[in-house]
XYZ file of C-alpha atoms in Angstrom:
291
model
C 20.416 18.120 -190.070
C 18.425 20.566 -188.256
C 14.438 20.539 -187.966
C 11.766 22.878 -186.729
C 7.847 22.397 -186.323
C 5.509 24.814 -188.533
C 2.242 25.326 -186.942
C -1.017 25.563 -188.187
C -2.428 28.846 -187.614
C -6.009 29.806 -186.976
C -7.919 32.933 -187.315
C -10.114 33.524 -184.042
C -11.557 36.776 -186.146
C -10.985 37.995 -189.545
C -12.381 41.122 -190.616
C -11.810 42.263 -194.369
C -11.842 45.940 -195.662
C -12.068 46.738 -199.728
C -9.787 46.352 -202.011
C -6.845 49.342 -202.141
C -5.454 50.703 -204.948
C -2.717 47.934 -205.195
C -5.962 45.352 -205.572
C -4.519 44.119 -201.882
C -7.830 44.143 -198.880
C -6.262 45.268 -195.565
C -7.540 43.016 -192.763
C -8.002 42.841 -188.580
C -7.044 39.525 -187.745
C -6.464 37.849 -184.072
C -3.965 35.026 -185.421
C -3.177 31.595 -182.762
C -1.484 28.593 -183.090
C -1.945 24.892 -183.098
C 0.105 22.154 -181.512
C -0.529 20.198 -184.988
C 1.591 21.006 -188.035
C 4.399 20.342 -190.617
C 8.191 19.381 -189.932
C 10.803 21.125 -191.911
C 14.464 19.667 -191.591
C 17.603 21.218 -193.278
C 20.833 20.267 -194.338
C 23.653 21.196 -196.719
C 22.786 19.558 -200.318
C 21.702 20.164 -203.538
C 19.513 23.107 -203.106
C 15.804 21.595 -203.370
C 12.457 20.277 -201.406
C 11.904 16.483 -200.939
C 8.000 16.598 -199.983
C 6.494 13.521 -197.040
C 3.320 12.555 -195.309
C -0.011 12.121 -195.864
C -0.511 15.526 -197.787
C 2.787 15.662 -199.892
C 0.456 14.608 -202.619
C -1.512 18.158 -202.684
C 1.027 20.329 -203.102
C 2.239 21.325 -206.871
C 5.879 22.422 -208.291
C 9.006 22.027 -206.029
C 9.571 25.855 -207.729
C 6.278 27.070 -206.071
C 6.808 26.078 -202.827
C 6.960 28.962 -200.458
C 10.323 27.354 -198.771
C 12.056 27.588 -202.331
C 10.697 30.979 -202.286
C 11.382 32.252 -198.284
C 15.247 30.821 -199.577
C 15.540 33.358 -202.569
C 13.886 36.198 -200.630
C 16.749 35.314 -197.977
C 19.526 35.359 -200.359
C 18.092 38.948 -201.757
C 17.789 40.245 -198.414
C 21.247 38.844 -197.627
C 23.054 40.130 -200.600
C 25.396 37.441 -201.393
C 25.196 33.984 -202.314
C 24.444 31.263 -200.009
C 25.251 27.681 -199.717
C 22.954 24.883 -201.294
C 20.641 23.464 -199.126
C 18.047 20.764 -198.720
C 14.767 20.668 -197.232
C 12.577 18.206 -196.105
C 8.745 18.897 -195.582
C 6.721 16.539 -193.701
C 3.509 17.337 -194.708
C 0.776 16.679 -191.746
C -1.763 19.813 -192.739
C -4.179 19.822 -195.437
C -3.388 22.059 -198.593
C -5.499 25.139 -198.984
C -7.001 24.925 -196.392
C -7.046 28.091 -194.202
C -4.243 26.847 -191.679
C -1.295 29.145 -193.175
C 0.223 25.701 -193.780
C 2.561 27.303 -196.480
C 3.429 30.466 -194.789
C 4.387 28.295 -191.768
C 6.320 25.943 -193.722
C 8.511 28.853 -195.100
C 8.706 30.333 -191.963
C 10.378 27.672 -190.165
C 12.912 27.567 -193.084
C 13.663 30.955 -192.424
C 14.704 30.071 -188.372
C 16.312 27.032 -189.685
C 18.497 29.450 -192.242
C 19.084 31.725 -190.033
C 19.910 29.785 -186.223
C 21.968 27.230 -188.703
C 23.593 28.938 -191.542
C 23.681 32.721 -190.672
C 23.143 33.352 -186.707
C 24.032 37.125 -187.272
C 20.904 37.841 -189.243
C 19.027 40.178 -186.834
C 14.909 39.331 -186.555
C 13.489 42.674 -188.028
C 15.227 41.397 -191.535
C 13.449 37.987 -190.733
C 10.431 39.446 -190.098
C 11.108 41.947 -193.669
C 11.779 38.370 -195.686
C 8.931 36.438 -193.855
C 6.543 39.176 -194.603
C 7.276 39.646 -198.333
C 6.088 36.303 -198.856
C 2.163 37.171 -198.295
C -0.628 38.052 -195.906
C 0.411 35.620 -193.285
C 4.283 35.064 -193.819
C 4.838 37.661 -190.493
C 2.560 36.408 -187.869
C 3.822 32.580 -189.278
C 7.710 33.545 -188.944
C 7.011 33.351 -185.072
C 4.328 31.206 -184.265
C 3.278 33.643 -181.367
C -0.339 34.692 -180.906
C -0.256 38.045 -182.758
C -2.943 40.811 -183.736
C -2.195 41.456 -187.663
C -2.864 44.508 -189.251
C -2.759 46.095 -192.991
C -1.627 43.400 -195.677
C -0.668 41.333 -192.917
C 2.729 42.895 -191.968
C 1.928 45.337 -188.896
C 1.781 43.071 -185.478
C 1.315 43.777 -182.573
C 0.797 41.402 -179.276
C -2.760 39.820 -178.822
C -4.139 39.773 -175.371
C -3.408 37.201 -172.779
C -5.177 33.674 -174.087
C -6.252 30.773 -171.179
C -4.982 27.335 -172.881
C -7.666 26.780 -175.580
C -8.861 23.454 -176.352
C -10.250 23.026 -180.116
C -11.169 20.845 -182.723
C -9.725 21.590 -186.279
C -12.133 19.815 -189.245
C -11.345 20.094 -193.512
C -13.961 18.245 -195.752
C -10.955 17.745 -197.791
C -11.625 19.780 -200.473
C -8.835 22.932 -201.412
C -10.146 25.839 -201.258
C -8.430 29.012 -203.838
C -8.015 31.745 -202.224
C -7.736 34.484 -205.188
C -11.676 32.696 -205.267
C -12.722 33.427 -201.855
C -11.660 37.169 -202.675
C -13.239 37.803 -205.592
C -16.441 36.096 -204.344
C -16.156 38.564 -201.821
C -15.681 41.702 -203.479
C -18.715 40.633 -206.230
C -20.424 40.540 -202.754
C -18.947 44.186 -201.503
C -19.291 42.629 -198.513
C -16.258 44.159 -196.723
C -15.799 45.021 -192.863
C -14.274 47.336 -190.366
C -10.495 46.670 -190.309
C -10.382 49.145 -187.088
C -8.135 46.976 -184.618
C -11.629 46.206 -182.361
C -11.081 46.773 -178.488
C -10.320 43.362 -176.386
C -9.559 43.265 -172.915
C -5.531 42.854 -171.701
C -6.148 38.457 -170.924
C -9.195 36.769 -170.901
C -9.464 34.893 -168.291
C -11.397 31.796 -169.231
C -12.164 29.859 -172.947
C -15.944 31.055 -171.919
C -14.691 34.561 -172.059
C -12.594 33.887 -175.329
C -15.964 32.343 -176.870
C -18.407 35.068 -175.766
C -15.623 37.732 -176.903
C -15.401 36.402 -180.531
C -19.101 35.750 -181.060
C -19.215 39.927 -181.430
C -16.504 39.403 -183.929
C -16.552 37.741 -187.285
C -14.795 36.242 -190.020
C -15.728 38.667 -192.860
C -14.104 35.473 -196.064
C -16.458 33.115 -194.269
C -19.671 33.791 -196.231
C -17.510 33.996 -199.792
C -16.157 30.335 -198.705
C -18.876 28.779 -198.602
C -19.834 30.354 -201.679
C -16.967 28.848 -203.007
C -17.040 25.650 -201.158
C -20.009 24.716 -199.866
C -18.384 21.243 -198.112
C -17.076 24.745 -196.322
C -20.496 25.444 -194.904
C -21.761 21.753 -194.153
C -18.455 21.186 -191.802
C -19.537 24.658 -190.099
C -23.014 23.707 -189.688
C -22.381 20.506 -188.427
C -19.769 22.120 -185.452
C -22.157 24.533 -184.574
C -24.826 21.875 -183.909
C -22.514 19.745 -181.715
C -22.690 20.678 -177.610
C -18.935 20.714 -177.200
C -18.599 23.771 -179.648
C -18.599 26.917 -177.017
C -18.115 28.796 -180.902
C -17.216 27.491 -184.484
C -16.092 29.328 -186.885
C -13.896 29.272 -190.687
C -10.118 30.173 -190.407
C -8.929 31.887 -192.321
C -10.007 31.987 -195.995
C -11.259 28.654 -195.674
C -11.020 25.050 -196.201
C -10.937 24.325 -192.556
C -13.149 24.870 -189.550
C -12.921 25.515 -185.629
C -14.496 24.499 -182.634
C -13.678 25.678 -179.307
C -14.091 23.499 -176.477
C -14.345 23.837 -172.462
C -11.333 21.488 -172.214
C -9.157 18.754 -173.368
C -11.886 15.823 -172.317
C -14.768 17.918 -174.837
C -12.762 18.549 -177.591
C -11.610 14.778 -177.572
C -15.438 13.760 -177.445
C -16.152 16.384 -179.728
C -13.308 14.613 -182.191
C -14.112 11.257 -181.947
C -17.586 11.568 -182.535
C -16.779 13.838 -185.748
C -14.667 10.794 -186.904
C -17.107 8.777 -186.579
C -19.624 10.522 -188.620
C -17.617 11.544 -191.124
C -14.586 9.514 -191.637
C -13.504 11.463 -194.895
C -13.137 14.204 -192.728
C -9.869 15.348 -191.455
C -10.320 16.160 -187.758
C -7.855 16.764 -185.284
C -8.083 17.952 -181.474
C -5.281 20.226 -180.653
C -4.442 23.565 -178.314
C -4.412 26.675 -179.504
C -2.170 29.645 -178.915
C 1.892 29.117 -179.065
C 4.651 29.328 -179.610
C 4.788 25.146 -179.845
C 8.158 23.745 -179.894
């Protein structure tokens, strides 16, 4: 059996342009990594997805998962049949919930596929598989702090990142996506997908902070449309001392908070717990790649 770690991933910025022709909204997005996420393992078997952990419960069909679906993009891209396999997910990341848990899930299918079962399989065919699975399948294959452009498929390197400190916080409640999108273009409230200009490193979290605060997340308004547990979760970070900025990832469901270090964010955490105990929280670094 072999097993590799899918990592949450977290939008710093999102910014949102219109809808194309295709119905598809290109986006600017500065994509990083938490040391918190899923296990997939692998081995040969009977070609299907046993599902563990404390959020197996969320997810729906074994046919829907996006491993069952990186594998058949694989064999297409492949061109020939492969052997059966089985996968276990250990589910550790909340279910629509803005972390890419899905995308990183299939992902780390795909390195297990290839590393295990065909080590000839060059990365730019990865990447082509990884990416026809949706907006975040190519900056997920990785792991790697990544700048992602268009439908989510053109990357390019983000600048250099300090170690980032952050709390990660879900009301618990899933939030649709397809709901987010359309609450955003009844809004028409899209945004400048222009890559914006960011230094080559930051050189502190301070920096990082000040940096994003002229940036945005152009889905967060719709979420909280959408969700409004969304919005009380944000309010409440952006009222607490140890948040230097807070802000939704992704299309929502969960919230960030970044910290000046390890000791604030665990303050920061324990006192969210405490408050809300419904709450998933969970203190982590961001950037990657996490083993």
């Amino acid at each position: 059996m072999a097993e590799a770690f899918a990592p949450a991933k977290v939008n710093l910025f999102l910014h949102v342009g219109g809808p194309g022709t295709d119905g598809y909204h290109p986006i600017c997005s500065l994509m990083v990594f938490g040391d918190v996420g899923d296990r997939v393992s692998v081995r040969p078997g009977e070609g299907s997805v046993a599902v563990r952990g404390p959020f197996a419960a969320g997810l729906g069909r074994e046919s829907d998962n996006l491993i069952v679906k990186a594998v058949r993009a694989f064999v297409v891209e492949l061109g020939r049949p492969m052997e059966e396999l089985a996968f276990t997910l250990d589910k550790h990341l909340p279910v629509s919930s803005g972390l890419g848990g899905g995308s990183s899930d299939a992902g780390a299918a795909l390195r297990l596929i290839r590393d295990v079962f065909t080590p000839g399989f060059d990365d730019a065919r990865l990447e082509r598989v990884a990416a026809s699975l949706g907006a975040d399948g190519a900056a997920c294959l990785w792991g790697r702090p990544v700048v992602a452009q268009g439908k989510g498929e053109r990357l390019s390197p983000a600048p250099g990142l300090p170690e980032l400190h952050a709390v990660l916080v879900n009301a618990g409640v899933p939030v649709s996506t397809p709901e987010v999108y359309r609450a955003l273009d009844a809004s028409g409230a899209f945004g400048d997908v222009t890559r914006p200009r960011m230094p080559d490193a930051f050189e502190d979290v301070h920096e990082v902070a000040a940096w994003l605060a002229t940036q945005r997340n152009d889905l967060e308004a719709a979420a909280v449309a959408v969700a409004p547990d969304v919005g009380a979760v944000l309010a409440t970070l952006r009222d607490e001392p140890e948040a230097l900025i807070a802000r939704v990832s992704g299309s929502g469901g969960t919230c960030f908070a970044l910290c000046d270090d390890d000791i604030a964010a665990e303050s920061l955490a324990e006192r969210l717990e405490a408050l809300a105990p419904a709450w998933w929280v969970k203190r982590c670094r961001l950037g990657g790649p996490w083993a």
